[in-house]
Each structure stands twice: as C-alpha cells, then as structure tokens.
Coordinates of C-alpha atoms in Angstrom, one line a residue:
Chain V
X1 CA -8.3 93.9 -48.4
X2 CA -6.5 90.9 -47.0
X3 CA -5.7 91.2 -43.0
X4 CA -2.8 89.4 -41.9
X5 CA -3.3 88.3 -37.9
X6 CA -1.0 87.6 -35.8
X7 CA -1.0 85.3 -32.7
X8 CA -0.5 87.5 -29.3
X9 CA -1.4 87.1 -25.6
X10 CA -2.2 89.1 -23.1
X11 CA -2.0 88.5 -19.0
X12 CA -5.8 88.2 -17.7
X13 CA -5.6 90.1 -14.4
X14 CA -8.7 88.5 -12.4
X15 CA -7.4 84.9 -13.6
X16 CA -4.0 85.8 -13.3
X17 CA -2.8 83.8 -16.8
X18 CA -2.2 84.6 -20.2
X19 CA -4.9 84.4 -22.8
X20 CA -4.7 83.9 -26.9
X21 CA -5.4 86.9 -28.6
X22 CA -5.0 87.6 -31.7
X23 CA -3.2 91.5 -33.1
X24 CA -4.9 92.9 -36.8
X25 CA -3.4 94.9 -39.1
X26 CA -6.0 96.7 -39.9
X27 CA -9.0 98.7 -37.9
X28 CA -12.0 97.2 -39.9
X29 CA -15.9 98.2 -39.2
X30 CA -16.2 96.1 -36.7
X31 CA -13.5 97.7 -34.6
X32 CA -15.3 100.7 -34.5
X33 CA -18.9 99.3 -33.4
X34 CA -17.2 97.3 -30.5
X35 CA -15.7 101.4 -30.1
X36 CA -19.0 102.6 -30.3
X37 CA -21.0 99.6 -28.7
X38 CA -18.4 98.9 -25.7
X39 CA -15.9 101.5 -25.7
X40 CA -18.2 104.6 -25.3
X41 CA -20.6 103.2 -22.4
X42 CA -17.4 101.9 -20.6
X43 CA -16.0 105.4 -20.8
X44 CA -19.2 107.1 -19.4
X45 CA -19.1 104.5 -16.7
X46 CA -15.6 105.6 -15.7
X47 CA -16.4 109.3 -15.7
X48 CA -19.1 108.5 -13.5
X49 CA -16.9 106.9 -11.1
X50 CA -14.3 109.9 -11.6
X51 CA -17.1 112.2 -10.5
X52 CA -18.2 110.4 -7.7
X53 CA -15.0 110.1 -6.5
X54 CA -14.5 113.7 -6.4
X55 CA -12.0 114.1 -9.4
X56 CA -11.4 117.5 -11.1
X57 CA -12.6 116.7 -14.6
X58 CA -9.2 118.2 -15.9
X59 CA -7.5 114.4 -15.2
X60 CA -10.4 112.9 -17.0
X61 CA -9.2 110.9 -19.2
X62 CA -8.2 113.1 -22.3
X63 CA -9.3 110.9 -25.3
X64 CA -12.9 111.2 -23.9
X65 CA -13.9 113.2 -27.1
X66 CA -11.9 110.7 -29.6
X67 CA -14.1 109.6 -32.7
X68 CA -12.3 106.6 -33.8
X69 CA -14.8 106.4 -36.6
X70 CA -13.8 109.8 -37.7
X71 CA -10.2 109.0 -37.3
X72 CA -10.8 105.8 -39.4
X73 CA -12.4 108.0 -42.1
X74 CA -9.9 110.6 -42.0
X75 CA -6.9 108.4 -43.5
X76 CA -9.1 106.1 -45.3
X77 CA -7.2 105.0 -48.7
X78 CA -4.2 106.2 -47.4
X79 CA -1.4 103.9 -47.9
X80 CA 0.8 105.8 -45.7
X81 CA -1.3 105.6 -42.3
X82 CA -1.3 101.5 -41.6
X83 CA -3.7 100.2 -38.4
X84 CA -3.6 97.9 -35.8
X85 CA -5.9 96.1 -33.5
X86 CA -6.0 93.7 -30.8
X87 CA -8.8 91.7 -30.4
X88 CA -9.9 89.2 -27.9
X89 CA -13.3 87.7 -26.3
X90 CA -14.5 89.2 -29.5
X91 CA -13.8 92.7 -28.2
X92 CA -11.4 95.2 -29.2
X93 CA -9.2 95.7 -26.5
X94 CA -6.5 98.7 -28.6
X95 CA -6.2 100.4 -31.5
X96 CA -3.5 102.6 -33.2
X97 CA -2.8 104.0 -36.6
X98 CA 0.6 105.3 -38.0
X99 CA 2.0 107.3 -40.1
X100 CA 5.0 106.5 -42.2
X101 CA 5.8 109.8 -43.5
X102 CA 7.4 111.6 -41.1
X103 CA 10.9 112.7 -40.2
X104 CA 13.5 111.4 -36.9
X105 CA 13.6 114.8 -34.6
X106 CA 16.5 113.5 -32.4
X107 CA 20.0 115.1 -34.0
X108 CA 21.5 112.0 -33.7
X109 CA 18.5 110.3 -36.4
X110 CA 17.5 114.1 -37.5
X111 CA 16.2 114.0 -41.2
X112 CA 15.7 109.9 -41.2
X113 CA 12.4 108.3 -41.9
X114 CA 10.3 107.0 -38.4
X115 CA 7.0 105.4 -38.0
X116 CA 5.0 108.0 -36.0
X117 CA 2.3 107.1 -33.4
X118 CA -0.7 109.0 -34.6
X119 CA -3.1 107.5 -32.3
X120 CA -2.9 104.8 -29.7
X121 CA -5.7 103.8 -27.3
X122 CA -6.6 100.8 -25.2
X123 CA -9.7 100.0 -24.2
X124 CA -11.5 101.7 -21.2
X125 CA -11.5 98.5 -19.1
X126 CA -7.9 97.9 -19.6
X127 CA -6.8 101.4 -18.4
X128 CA -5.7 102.9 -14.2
X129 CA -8.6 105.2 -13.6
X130 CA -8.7 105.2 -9.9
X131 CA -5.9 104.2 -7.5
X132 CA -6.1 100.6 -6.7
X133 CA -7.3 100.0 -10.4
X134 CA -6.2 96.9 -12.1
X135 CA -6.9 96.7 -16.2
X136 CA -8.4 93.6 -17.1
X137 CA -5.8 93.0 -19.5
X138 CA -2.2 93.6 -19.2
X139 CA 0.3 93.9 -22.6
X140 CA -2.0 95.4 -24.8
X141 CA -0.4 98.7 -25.1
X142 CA 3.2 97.0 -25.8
X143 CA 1.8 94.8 -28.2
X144 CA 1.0 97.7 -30.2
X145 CA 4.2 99.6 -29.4
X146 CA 5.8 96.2 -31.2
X147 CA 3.6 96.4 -33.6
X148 CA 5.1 99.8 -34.2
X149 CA 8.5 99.0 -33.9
X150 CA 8.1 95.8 -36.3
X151 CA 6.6 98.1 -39.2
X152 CA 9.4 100.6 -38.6
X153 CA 11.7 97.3 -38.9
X154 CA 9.9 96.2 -42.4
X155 CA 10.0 99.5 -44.1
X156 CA 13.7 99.8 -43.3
X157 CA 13.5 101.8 -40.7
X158 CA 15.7 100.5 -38.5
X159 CA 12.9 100.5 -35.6
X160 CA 12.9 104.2 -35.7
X161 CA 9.1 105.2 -33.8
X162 CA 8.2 108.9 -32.4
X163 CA 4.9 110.0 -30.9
X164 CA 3.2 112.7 -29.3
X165 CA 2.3 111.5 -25.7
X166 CA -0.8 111.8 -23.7
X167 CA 0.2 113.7 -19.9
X168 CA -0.7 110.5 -18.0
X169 CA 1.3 108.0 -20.4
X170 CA 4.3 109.8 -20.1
X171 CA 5.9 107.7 -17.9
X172 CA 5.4 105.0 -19.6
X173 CA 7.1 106.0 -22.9
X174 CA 9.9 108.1 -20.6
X175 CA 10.8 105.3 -18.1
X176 CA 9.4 101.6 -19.3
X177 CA 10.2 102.2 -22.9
X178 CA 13.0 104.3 -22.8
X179 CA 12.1 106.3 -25.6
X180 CA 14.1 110.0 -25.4
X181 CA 11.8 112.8 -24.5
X182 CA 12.5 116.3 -26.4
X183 CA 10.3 118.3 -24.7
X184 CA 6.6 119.8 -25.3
X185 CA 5.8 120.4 -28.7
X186 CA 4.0 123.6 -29.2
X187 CA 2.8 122.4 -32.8
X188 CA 0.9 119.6 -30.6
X189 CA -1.1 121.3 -27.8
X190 CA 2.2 121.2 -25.9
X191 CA 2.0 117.4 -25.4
X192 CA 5.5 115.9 -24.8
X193 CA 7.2 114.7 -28.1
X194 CA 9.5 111.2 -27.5
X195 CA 11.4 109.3 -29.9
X196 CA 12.9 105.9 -29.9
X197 CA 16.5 105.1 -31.5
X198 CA 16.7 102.0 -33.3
X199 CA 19.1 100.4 -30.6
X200 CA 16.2 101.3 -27.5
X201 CA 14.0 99.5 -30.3
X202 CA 16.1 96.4 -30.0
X203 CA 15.9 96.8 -26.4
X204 CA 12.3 96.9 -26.8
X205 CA 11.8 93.7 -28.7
X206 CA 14.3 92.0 -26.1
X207 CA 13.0 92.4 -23.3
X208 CA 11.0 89.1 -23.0
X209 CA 14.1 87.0 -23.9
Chain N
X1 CA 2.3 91.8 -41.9
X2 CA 2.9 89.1 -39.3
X3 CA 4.7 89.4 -36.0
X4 CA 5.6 86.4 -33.8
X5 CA 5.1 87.3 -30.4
X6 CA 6.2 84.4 -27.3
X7 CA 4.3 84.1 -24.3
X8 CA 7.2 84.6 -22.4
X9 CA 7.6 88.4 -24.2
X10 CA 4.0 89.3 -23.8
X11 CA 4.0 88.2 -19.8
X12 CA 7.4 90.5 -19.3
X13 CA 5.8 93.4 -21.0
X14 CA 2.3 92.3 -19.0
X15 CA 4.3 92.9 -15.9
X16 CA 6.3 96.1 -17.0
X17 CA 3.0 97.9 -17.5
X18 CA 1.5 96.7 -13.7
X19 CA 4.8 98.5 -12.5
X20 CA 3.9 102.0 -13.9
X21 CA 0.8 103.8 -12.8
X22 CA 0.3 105.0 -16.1
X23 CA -1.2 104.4 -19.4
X24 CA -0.6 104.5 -22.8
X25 CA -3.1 107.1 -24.9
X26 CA -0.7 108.8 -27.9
X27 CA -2.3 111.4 -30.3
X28 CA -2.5 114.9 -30.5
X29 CA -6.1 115.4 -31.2
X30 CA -7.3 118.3 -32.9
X31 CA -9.6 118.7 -29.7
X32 CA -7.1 117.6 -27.0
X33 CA -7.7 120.0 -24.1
X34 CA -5.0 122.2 -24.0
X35 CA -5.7 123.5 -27.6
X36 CA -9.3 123.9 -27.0
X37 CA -8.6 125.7 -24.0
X38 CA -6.6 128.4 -25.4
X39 CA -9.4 128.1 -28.4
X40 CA -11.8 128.7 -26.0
X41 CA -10.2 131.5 -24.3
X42 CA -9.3 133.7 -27.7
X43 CA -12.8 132.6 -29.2
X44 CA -15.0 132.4 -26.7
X45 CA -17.2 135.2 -26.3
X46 CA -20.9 136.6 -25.0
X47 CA -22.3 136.1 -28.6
X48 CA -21.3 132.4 -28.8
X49 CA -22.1 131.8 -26.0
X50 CA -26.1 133.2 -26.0
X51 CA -26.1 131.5 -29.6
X52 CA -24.6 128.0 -28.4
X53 CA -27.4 128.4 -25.2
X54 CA -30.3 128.7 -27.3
X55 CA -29.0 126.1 -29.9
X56 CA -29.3 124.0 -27.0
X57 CA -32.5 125.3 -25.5
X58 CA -34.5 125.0 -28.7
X59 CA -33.3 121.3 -29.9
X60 CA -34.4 120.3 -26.0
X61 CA -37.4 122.0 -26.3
X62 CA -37.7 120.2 -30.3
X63 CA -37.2 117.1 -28.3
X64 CA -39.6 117.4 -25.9
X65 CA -36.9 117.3 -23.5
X66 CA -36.5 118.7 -19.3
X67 CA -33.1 119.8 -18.7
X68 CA -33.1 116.9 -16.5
X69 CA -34.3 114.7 -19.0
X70 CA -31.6 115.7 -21.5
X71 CA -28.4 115.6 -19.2
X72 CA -29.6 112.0 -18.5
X73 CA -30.2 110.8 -22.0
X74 CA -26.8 113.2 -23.5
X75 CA -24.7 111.4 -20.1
X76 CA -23.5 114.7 -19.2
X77 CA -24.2 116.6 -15.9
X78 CA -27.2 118.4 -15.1
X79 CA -25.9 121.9 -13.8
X80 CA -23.0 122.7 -16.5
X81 CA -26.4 122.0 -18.8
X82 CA -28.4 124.6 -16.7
X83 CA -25.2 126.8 -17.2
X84 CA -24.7 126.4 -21.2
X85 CA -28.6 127.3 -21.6
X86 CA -28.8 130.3 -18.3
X87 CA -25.1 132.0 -18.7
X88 CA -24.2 133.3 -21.8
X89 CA -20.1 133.6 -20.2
X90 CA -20.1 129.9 -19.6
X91 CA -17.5 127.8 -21.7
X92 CA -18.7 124.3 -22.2
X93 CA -16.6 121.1 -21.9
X94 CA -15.4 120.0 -25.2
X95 CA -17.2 116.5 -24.0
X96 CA -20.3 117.9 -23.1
X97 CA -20.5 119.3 -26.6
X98 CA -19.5 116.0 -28.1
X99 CA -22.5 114.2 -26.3
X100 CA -24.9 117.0 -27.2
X101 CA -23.8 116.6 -30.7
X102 CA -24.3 112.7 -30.6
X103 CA -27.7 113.7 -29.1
X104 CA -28.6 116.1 -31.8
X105 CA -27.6 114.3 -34.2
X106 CA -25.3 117.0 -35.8
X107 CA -21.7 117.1 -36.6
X108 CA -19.5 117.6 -33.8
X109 CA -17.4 120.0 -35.3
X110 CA -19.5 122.6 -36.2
X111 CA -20.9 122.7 -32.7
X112 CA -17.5 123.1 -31.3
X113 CA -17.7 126.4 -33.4
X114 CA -21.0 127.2 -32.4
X115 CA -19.6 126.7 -28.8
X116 CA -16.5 129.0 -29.1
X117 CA -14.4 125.8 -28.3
X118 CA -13.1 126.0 -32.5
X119 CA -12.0 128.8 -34.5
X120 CA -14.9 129.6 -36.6
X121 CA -13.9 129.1 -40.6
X122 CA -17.1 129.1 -42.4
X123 CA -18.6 132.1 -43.1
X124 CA -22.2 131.0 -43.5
X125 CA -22.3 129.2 -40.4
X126 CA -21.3 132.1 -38.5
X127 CA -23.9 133.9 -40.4
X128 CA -26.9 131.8 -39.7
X129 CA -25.4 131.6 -36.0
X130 CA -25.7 135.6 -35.5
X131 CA -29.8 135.6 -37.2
X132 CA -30.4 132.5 -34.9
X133 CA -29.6 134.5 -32.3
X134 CA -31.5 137.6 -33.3
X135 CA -34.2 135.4 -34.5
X136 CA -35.0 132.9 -31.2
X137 CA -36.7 134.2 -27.9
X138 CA -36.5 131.6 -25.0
X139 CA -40.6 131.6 -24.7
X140 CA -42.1 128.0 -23.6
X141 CA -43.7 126.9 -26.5
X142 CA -41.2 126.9 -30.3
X143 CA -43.3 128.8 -32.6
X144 CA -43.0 128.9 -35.8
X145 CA -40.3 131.8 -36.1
X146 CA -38.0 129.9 -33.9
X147 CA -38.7 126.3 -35.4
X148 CA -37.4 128.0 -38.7
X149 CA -34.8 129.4 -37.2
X150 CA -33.7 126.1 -35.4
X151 CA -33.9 124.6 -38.9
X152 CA -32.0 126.8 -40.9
X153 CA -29.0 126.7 -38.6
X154 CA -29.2 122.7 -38.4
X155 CA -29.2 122.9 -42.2
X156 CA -26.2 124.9 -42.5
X157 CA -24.8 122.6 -39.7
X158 CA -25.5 119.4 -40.9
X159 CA -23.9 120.7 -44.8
X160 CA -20.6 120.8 -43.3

C-alpha cells in the first residue's frame, strides 16, 4: 500500500510558532501503538485531573472508550472508508476515517453523494480539558476537516462533508466551520447531525488566503 | 492523495480553533453514552448485575488481586469497583468495563453484555452467564467449582 504524505504545520502553543508536520493518508500500525502507547496513558492522566477537579464524569471526555484499533479493523479492506493522520515529533497527533458512501441530508444537496466523518479524534494533549487549557498543538483538527473536504473535492463531490458531532465540538462545526446543523439524530445516540454545502467548503479552504 | 497546505492557512485555522472553547471529536460510537445509557436502563437488571459482580470478583481473586490493588492496576476508581462486586443494582461505567476488560484480557464487547451496558445477542453467552451465577459463591479461597465456572464463561467470552 503506497501512502501519499503531505506537508502540513501546526502552531506550537508553548513556542508559539509553527512546526513541519507531515498529514497521512492512511492509519497504519503504527498509528495505533502511539494510540495505545501515548494516547491511552494521556487520557487516564486527564481523567485524573477531571476527578480531582471535581468534574461530574458525564463531561468526561466521550471517546474515553474508543478502540481505534478496533475501528481500524472494522473497515479494514474497505475501499470506501479512506484514513488520515497527522503526524509529528514522531507522534500521532489526529486521526479520522471516512466513509464515501453516504447520502447529502440537507434538501438543498438531498440524495447527492458526501464524504461523511465517521470518526475524528485529536490527540489527548492537543484537546481543552480544563478551563485555562491550552493544546499543545493548534490546526490539527482543521487539517483533517481539509483533508475531508479535499477527498470530497477529488471524488467529485463538490466538497460535500456531513458528520455526526460529539456535544462538546459542536461549536466548532456550528460556528467556526459553518457547517448547517439539522438537529439530533435519533439513529446516532441523539448526537447533532451537520452538513457542509460545497460553497461553505470553499469558504473553508479560503480562509487562510 | 496530496494536499498542499500554506503556512499562512494552517496559522489562520491555528487561531480559529484558540477562539472556540471547544473541540473537535466526530463519531457516533456504538458505545457513545447516550445509547448505553438507555441500554443500560432497558437491559440492566439484578441478574446482570450479580453475574457481572462476580465475573469481576472471581478474575480479581484469579489474579491474586485486593480491590485496591485492581482499581490501581485497571486505572479506574476504587469505590464504583467496591460497588460493581457489593450491589447487584449498580450500573457500571461503560469505561470502567473497558479497563476491566483490558485487564482481563477479554473482549470488551461481551463484557458490556455481561454488564447490562449491551443488548445481549448470543444465546450461549447468556447461558453460561446464568450457570456462572448459580454456580459461584463469593467464599475467600476459588475452589475448584468456581475456577471451572470462571473458565467456562471466559471460554464462551473470549469465542466471540
């Protein structure tokens, strides 16, 4: 399997400048031992600091009982759920895989194909646990989002992307990306379906010019 | 496929995400908590919850393990352990069963059922489950009845 990479950079909070990184298109073994290896003690770590600090274990972080191995193996072979990675210091700092098969929700793209978000995750360290919490790296999770959008482009898509959000990304999605929220989807434990048009797409890509 | 990606793109998202205080997790999990909380509340019952106890009680016990002992190694707290093994109404957090099942070694999965936290589909397993229950007694020392027991149902478990 060949693995095209592609140059990215993300904003180093504690030096405060951007560092080389390079985005994958693929989640390879490695990927999931730095999960395993990094990911999972980093994540205890944090819910020990979300206990001490009091917090009710309902705003945990909800992908505390995410097997990205399992995920990996669950769509392994299938053409039709591509990955991504980013990867820098020799560390996986965000992974995602898609799924190419489904169907625009919005009326105004009902019926035409999108590249739905299956999963999406940055790493523990780059992720607002507390107040007064700074990631270590910022732009990982738009990378990805591009990375999204610029498959959507390439299968002709038109930069069609949906995706079932997490409660404490909504905002994100809603408000920085503009996607259009349609509400909570039933079919998905009630997490908040959003959709993004192909023009809020080119907005997307734009927004660094 | 290749995407070209400027600096000046990747510091304007970089600041776009410092504005928001949120994050960026997508995926509707099979375990995500609302489902396994309405799981929980059709599924979970007195029965799993005395077999999912002693489950727990006898692989500690197999281990060599004080409750202590085990919520230190598993990374998961100390009373909602005392809880799953003493109070058969108690409905364990779907991450504390993930840890015990890393811990255990068996799949995750078919603990969840055990747990009440999944809708039980297989048959067997809920067979074993019931003559684990009727066949383990909480006594200090796993004699041979109950090390059978704990085997059979980590057979069936581990099949899956």
């Amino acid at each position: 399997m060949s693995i095209d990479v592609s140059k990215v950079f993300l904003f180093d909070n504690s030096a405060k400048n951007l560092v080389e990184a390079e985005l994958l298109d693929a989640i390879v073994e490695k990927q999931l031992l730095d999960w395993e290896d990094q990911w999972i003690p980093a994540r205890d770590e944090v819910n020990r600091r979300l206990k001490a600090a009091g917090v009710d274990r309902s705003k945990w972080p909800q992908t505390g009982h995410w097997s990205w191995r399992d995920k990996q193996l669950g769509i392994k072979g299938s053409l039709s759920n591509p990955s991504f990675c980013v990867v820098h210091a020799d560390e996986t700092q965000g992974l995602m895989i898609l799924d190419t098969l489904p169907s625009a929700r919005l009326s105004s793209q009902a019926g035409k194909p999108i590249v739905y978000i299956d999963y999406l995750e940055v790493a523990p360290w780059n992720r607002k646990h507390l107040p007064g919490d700074v990631p270590r790296y910022g732009a990982v999770g738009s990378i990805l989002m591009r990375a999204a959008i610029e498959l959507s482009l390439q299968e002709g898509f038109k930069g069609r992307v949906g995706l079932h959000s997490l409660p404490q990304s909504n905002d994100w999605y809603a408000n920085k990306c503009g996607m259009t929220d349609l509400g909570p989807d039933p079919a998905k434990q009630n997490l908040r379906y959003f959709e993004m048009t192909p023009e809020i797409a080119q907005a997307f890509i734009n927004r660094g010019s | 496929m290749k995407i070209e990606f400027t600096k000046e793109w990747c510091l304007r998202m970089a600041q776009l995400e410092a504005e928001t205080p949120s994050n960026f997790e997508v995926g509707a999990s099979p375990l995500a908590p609302e489902e396994t909380m309405e799981a929980a509340a059709v599924e979970q019952s007195a029965a799993s919850g005395i077999v999912f106890g002693r489950f727990v009680r006898l692989m500690r016990r197999k281990q060599r393990l004080t409750v202590e002992k085990l919520a230190e190694d598993a990374g998961i707290d100390v009373v909602e352990l005392v809880e799953i093994e003493e109070d058969s109404r108690h409905t364990p957090e779907p991450r504390t069963v993930y840890q015990l099942a890393t811990q255990f070694k068996v799949p995750m999965q078919g603990l969840m059922q055990l747990a009440g936290l999944s809708k039980a589909k297989d048959a067997r397993l809920v067979n074993e489950a019931i003559r684990f229950a009727a066949r383990s007694e909480p006594v200090a020392d796993l004699n041979e009845a109950e090390r059978a027991a704990l085997e059979a149902l980590v057979s069936v478990l581990s099949e899956r």
